[in-house]
Coordinates of C-alpha atoms in Angstrom, one line a residue:
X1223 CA 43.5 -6.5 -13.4
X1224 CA 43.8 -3.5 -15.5
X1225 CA 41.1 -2.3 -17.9
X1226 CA 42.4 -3.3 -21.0
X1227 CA 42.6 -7.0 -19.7
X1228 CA 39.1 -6.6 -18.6
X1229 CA 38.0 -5.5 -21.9
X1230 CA 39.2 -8.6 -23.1
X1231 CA 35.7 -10.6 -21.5
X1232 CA 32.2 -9.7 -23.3
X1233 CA 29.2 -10.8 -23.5
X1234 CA 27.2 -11.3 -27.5
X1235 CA 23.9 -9.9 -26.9
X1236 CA 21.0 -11.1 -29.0
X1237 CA 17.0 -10.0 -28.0
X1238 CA 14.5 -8.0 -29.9
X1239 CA 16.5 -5.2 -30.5
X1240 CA 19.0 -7.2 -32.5
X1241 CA 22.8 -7.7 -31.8
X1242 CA 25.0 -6.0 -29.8
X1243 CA 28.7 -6.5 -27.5
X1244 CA 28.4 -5.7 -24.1
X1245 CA 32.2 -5.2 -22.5
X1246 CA 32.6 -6.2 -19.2
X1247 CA 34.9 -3.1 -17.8
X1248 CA 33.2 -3.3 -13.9
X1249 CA 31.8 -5.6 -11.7
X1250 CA 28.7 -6.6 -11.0
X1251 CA 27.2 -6.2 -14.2
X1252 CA 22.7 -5.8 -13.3
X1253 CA 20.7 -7.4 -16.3
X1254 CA 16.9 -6.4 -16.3
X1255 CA 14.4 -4.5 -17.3
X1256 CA 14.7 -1.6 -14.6
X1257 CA 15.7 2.0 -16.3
X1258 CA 18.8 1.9 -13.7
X1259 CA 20.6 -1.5 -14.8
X1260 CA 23.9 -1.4 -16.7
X1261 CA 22.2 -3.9 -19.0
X1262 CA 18.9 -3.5 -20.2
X1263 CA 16.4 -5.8 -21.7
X1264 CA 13.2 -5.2 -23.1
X1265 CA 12.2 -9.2 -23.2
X1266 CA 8.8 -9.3 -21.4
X1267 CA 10.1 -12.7 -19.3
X1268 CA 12.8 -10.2 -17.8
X1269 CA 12.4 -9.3 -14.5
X1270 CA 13.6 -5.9 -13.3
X1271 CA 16.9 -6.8 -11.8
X1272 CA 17.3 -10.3 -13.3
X1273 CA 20.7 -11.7 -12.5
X1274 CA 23.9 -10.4 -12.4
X1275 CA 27.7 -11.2 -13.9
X1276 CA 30.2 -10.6 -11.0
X1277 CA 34.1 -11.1 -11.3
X1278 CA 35.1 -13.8 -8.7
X1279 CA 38.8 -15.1 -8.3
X1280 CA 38.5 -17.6 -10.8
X1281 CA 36.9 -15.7 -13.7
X1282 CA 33.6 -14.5 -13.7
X1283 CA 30.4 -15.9 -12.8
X1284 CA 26.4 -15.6 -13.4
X1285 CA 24.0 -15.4 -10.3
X1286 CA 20.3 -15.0 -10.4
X1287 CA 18.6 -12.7 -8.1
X1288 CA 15.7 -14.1 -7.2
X1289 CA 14.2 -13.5 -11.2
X1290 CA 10.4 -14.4 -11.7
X1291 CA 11.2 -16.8 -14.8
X1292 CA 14.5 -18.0 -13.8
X1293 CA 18.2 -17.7 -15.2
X1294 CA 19.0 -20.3 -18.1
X1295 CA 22.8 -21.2 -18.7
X1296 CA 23.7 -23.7 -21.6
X1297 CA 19.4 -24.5 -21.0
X1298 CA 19.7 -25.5 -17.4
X1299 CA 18.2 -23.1 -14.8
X1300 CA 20.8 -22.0 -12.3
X1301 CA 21.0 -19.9 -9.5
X1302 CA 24.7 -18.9 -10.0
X1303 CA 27.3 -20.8 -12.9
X1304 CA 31.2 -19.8 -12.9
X1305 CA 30.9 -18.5 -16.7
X1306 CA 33.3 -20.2 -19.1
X1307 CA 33.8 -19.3 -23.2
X1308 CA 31.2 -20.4 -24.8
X1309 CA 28.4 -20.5 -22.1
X1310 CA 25.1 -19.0 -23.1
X1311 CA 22.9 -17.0 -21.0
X1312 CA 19.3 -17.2 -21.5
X1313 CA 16.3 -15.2 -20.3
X1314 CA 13.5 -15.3 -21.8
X1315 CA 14.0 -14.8 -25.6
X1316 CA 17.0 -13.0 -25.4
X1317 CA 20.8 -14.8 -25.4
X1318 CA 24.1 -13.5 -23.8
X1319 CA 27.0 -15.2 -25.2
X1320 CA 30.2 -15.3 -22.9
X1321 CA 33.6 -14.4 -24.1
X1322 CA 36.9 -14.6 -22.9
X1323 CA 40.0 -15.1 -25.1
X1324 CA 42.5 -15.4 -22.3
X1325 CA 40.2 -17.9 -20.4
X1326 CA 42.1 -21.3 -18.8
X1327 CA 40.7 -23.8 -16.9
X1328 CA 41.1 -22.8 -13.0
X1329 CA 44.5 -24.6 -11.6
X1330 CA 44.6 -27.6 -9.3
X1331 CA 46.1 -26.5 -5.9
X1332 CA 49.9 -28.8 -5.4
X1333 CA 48.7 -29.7 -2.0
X1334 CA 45.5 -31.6 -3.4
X1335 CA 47.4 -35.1 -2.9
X1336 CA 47.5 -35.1 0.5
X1337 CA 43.5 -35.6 0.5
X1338 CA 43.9 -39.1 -1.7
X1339 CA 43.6 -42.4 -0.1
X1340 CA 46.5 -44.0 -0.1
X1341 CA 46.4 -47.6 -1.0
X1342 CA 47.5 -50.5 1.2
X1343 CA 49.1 -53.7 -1.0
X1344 CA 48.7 -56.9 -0.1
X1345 CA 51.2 -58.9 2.2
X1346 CA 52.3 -55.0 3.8
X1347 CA 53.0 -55.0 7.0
X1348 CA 49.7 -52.2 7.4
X1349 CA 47.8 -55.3 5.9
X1350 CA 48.9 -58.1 8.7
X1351 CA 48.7 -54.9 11.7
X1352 CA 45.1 -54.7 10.3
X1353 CA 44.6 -58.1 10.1
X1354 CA 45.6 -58.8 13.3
X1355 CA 43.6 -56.1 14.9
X1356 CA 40.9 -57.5 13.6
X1357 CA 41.7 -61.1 15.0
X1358 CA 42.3 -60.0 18.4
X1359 CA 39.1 -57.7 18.7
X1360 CA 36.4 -60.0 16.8
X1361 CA 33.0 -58.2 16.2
X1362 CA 30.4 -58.3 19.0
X1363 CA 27.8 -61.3 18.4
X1364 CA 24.2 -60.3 17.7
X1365 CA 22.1 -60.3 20.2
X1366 CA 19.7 -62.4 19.1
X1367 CA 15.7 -61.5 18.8
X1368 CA 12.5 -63.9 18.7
X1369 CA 9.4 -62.8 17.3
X1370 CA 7.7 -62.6 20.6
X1371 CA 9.9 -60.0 21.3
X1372 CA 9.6 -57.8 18.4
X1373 CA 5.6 -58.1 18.4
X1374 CA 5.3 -56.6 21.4
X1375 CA 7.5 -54.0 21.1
X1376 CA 5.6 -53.1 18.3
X1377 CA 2.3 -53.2 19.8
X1378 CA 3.7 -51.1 23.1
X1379 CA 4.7 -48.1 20.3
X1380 CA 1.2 -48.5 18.6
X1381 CA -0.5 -48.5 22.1
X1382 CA 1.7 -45.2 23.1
X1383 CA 1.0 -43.6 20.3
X1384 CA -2.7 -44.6 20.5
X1385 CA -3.2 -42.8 24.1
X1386 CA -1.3 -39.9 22.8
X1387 CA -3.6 -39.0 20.1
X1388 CA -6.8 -40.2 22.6
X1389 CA -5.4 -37.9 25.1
X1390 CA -4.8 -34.8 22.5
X1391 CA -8.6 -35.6 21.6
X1392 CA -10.0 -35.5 24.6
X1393 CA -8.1 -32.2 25.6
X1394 CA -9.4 -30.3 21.8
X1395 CA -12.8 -31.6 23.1
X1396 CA -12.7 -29.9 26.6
X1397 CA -11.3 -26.6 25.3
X1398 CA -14.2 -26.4 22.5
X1399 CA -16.7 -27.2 25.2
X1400 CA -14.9 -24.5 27.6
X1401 CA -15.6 -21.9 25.0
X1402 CA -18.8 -23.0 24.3
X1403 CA -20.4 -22.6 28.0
X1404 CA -18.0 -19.3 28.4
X1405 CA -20.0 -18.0 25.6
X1406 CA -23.6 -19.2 27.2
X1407 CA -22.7 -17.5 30.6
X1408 CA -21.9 -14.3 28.7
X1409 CA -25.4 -14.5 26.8
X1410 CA -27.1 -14.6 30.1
X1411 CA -25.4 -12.4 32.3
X1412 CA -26.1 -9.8 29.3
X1413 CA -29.7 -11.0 29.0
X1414 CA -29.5 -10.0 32.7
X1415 CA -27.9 -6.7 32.6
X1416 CA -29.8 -5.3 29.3
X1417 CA -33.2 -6.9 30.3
X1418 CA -35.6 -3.5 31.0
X1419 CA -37.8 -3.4 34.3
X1420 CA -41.7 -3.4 33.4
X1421 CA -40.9 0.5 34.6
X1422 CA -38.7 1.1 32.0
X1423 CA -40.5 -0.5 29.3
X1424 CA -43.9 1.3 30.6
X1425 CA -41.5 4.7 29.9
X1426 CA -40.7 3.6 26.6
X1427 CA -43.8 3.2 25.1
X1428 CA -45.0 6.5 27.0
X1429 CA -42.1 8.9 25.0
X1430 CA -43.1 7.1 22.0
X1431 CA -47.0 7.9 22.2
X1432 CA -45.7 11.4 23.5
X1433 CA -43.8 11.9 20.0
X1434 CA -46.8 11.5 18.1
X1435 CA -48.9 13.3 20.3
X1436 CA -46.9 16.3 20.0
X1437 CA -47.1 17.5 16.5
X1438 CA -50.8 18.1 17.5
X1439 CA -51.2 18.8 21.1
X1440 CA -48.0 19.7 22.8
X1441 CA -50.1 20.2 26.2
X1442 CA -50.9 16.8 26.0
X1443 CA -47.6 15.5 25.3
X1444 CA -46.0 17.0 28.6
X1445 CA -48.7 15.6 30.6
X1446 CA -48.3 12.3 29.4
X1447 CA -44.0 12.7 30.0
X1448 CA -44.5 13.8 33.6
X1449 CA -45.4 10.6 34.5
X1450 CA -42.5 9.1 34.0
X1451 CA -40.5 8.9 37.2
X1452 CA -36.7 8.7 37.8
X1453 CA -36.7 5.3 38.6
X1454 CA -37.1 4.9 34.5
X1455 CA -33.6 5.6 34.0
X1456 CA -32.1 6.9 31.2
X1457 CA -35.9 7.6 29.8
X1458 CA -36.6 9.7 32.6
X1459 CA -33.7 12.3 31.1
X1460 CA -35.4 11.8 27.7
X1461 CA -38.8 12.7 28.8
X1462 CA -37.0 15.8 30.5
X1463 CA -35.6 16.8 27.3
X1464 CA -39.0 16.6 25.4
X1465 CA -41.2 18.3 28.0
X1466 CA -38.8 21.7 27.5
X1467 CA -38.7 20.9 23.3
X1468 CA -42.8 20.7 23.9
X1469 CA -43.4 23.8 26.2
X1470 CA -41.6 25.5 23.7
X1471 CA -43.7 24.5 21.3
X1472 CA -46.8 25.0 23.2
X1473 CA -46.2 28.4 24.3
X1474 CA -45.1 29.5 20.7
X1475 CA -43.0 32.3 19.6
X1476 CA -41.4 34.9 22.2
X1477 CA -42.2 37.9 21.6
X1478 CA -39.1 39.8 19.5
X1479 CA -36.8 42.0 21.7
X1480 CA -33.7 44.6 21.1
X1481 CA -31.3 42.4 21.0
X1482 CA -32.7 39.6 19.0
X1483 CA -34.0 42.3 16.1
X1484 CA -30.2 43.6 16.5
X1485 CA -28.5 39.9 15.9
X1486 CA -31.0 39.0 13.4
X1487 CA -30.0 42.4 11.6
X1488 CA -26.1 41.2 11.4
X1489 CA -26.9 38.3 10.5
X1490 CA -28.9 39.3 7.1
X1491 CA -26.2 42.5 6.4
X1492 CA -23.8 39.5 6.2
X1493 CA -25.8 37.5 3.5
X1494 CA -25.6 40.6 1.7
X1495 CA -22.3 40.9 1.9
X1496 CA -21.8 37.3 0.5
X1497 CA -24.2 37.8 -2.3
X1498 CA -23.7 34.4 -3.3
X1499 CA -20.4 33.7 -2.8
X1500 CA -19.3 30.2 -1.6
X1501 CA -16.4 31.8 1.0
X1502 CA -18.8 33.4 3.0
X1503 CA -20.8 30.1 3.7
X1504 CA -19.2 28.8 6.5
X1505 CA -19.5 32.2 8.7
X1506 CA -23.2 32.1 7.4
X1507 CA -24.0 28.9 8.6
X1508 CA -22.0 29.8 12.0
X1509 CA -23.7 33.0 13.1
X1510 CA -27.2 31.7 12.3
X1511 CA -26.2 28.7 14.1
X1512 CA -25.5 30.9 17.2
X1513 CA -28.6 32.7 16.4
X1514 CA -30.8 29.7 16.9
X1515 CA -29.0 28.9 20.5
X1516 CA -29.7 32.2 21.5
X1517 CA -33.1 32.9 20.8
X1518 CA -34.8 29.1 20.4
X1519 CA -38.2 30.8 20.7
X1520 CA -37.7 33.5 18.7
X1521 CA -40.6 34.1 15.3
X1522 CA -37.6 34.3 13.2
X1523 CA -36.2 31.0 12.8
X1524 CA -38.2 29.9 9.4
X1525 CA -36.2 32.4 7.8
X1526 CA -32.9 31.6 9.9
X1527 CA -33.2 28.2 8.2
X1528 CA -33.9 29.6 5.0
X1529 CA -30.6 31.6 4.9
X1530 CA -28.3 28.3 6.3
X1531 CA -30.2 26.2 3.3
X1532 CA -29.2 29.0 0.7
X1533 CA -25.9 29.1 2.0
X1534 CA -25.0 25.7 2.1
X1535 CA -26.5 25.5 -1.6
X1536 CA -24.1 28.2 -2.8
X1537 CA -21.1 26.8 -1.4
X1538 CA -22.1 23.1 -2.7
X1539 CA -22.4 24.6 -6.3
X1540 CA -19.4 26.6 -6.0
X1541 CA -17.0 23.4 -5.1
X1542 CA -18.4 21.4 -7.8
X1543 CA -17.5 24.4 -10.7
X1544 CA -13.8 24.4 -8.8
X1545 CA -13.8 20.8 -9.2
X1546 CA -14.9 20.3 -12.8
X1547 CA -12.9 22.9 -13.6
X1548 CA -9.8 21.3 -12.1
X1549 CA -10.7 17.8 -14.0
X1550 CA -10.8 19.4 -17.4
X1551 CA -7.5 21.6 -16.6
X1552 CA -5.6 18.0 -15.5
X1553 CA -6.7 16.1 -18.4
X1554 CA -5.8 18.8 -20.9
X1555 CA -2.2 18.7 -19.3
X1556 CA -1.8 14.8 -19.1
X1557 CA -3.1 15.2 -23.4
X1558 CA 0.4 17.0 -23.3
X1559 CA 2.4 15.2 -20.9
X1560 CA 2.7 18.3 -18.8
X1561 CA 2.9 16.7 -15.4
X1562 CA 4.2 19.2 -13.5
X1563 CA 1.7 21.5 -14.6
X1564 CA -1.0 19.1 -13.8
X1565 CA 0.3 18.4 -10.4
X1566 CA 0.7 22.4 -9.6
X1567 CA -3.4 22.8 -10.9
X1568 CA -4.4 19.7 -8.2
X1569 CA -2.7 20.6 -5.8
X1570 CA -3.6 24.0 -5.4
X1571 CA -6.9 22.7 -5.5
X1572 CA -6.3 19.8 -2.7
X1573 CA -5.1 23.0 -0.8
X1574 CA -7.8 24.8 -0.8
X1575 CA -10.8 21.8 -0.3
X1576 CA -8.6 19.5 2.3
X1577 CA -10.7 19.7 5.2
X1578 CA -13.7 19.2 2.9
X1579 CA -14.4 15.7 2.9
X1580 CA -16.4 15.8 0.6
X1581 CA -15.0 16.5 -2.3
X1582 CA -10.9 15.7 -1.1
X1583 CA -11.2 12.0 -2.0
X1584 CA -11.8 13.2 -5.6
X1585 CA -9.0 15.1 -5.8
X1586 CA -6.7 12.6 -4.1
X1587 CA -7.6 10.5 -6.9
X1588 CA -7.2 12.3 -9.7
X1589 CA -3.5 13.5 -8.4
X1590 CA -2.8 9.6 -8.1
X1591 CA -3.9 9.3 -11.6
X1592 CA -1.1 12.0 -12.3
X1593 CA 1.5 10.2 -10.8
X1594 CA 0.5 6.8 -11.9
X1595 CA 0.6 8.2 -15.6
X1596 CA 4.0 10.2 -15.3
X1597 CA 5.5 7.1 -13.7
X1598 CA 4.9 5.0 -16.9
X1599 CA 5.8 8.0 -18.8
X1600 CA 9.2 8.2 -17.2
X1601 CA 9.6 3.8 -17.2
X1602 CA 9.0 4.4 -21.4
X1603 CA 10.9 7.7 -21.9
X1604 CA 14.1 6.4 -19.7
X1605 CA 14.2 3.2 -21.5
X1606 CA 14.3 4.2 -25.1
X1607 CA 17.2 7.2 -23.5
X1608 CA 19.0 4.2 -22.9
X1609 CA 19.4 2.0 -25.7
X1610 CA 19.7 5.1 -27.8
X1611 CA 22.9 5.7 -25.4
X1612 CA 26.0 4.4 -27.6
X1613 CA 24.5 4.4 -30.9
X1614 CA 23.2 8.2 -31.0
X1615 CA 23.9 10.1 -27.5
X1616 CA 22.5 13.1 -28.7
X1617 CA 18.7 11.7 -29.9
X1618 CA 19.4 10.1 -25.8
X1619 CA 20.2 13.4 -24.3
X1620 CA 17.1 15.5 -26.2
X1621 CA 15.0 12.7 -24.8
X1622 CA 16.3 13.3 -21.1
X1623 CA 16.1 16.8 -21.5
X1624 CA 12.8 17.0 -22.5
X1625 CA 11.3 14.7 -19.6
X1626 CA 13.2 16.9 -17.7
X1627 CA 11.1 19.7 -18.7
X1628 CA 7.9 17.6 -18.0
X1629 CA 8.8 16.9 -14.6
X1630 CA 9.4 20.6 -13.9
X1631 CA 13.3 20.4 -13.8
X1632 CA 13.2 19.7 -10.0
X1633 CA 11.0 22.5 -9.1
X1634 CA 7.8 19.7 -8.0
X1635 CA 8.6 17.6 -4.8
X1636 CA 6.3 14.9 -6.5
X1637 CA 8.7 14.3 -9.2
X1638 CA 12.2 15.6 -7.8
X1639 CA 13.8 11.6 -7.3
X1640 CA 13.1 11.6 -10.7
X1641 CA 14.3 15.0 -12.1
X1642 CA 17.9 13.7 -10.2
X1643 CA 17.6 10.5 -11.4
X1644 CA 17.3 12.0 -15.2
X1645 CA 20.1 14.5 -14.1
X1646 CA 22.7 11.7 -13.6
X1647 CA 22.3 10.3 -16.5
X1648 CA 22.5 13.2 -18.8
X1649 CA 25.7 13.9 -16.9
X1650 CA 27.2 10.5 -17.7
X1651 CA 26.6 11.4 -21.4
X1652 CA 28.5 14.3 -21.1

């Protein structure tokens, strides 16, 4: 069918937007509210891809694809209709009157005779063959039933059917009480196996009073640990642990030596080197770190920990400056719709903090707040394009043209389906 034949079948548009003619040059024609159908909506009962009109062989026809509110033809929900003039297409609010000026009714195929009965008249010689086929092979009688036979039929299917269900009882009851006394024998054999021997428990209470005994008299504390024996299992290594934390304790700091006076030296020429600055906190925290290890006794350690405290505090109040900083930056662009520009500013930002969990989930969220906002931009911006399309392409193209812009013309993975999407369509105005 050529296109000017096709041109011939339209559809009379009437929604919110007022009233339009919608040519049916190609099949299959999407009706929704999506940006990319060839007919758009804007009636909130629309779905996103609605239905569609498709040419078949015998004209064209409606189908629904699986819409939210349902497809309406003449007031009767459908799921498809072979469209004739006059038929009206309803969804929601909005109407789509069918046209067709060189519409006729679809033809009856010559052969369709063959599939009518034919009739037999009476006194034919079909009638008396049928007649006496009939008289030569009578029906079978009826076997005959009394009521005694029928009761008990009927009590045997009740009685089957009542063991049945007995039988799938009894079987639910045995599995529940399976599971039951499987989950007793697990309680006890792990009553058995986590149970501690009076040795044990004797241990445990023994590295408790040692604990508290220690902040005072560390002397005391050992003596109290060496009793515990290595039959005490995993307490034994505990008290082990202790009795070196509480000799060093007890014999107090080690006296200072060349090497320890040269690391601790480093290690203060690098806080001056920071002088504040939040980059140098991790290698701070590191070498006093390796400090500690090295020298556990040494009299220096107070003011090792005072350096790893003043480090960590600069670094904490250097993150949440880059933050805020990057929160008022984004909002300022999303005031102007820049979202490639807001994108770039988190980003870098995500860049720089990602192995900080910390802070990352902050600025995970605020970039999903960019893209949630510049996909509604695009879904608003894309819509009006469209309708503007036919009655003023240019107003369409600025409008395409200047989301373009917003999305950074392609140059932001986050946006760059878009910018191509946009891209197409400015190139089917041309």
């Amino acid at each position: 069918m050529n296109v000017e034949c096709a041109a011939m079948q339209r559809l009379i548009v009437k929604d919110d937007i007022g009233e339009r003619t919608f040519d049916l040059l190609d099949s299959p024609i999407v009706i929704g509210r999506a940006p990319e159908v060839k007919l758009l909506l804007t009636d909130k009962e629309s779905s996103r891809r609605h239905c569609q009109v498709e040419r078949v062989d015998l004209g064209w026809k409606v189908v629904d694809l699986e819409s939210r509110n349902g497809t309406r033809v003449n007031g009767k929900f459908v799921n498809q209709h072979l469209l004739k003039p006059g038929d009206v297409i309803s969804i929601g609010k909005a109407t789509m009157a069918f046209q067709d000026p060189d519409w006729k009714p679809p033809a009856v195929p010559d052969d369709i005779s063959r599939y009518a009965a034919t009739p037999v008249t009476a006194g034919s010689a079909d009638v008396a063959e049928a007649a006496g086929a009939a008289a030569v092979e009578p029906p079978p009688p009826e076997r005959p039933r009394t009521g005694h036979t029928t009761s008990v039929g009927r009590r045997s299917r009740v009685d089957s059917a009542s063991a049945a269900h007995e039988a799938h009882t009894l079987k639910l009851v045995g599995v529940f009480v399976g599971i039951f006394l499987f989950g007793v024998v697990v309680l006890i054999v792990w009553g058995v196996v986590t149970a501690e021997s009076p040795v044990q428990i004797a241990a445990r209470n023994r590295i408790e009073q040692a604990r508290k005994l220690g902040e005072t008299d560390p002397r005391g504390a050992i003596n109290l640990l060496s009793e515990i024996g290595n039959d005490a299992g995993g307490y034994y290594r505990e008290a082990q642990r202790l009795i070196e934390e509480f000799k060093a304790k007890a014999e107090g700091p080690a006296a200072s030596t060349p090497e320890e006076e040269e690391a601790l030296r480093k290690l203060n020429d690098l806080v001056t080197e920071a002088n504040g600055r939040a980059a140098f906190a991790d290698r701070i925290v590191k070498a006093a770190q390796d400090f500690k290890n090295r020298f556990s006794r040494s009299a220096h350690l107070a003011h090792v920990d005072d350096i790893v405290a003043r480090a960590t505090k600069d670094k904490t109040m250097v993150r949440g400056s880059a933050i805020e900083a990057m929160d008022k930056q984004v909002a300022d662009l999303l005031t102007r719709k820049e979202f490639a520009s807001a994108w770039k500013v988190a980003d870098e930002t995500y860049a720089k903090y990602k192995t900080d969990l910390d802070v990352r989930p902050a600025i995970e969220k605020r970039m999903s707040e960019i893209t949630e906002a510049e996909n509604k931009y695009y879904s608003e911006e894309t819509t009006r394009a469209k309708l503007l399309t036919k009655s003023n392409p240019e107003i369409a193209k600025q409008i395409y043209l200047e989301l373009l812009s917003k999305l950074g013309n392609g140059r932001v993975d986050a946006f760059s389906t878009q910018c191509k999407t946009i891209q197409a369509l400015l190139d089917q105005l041309k």
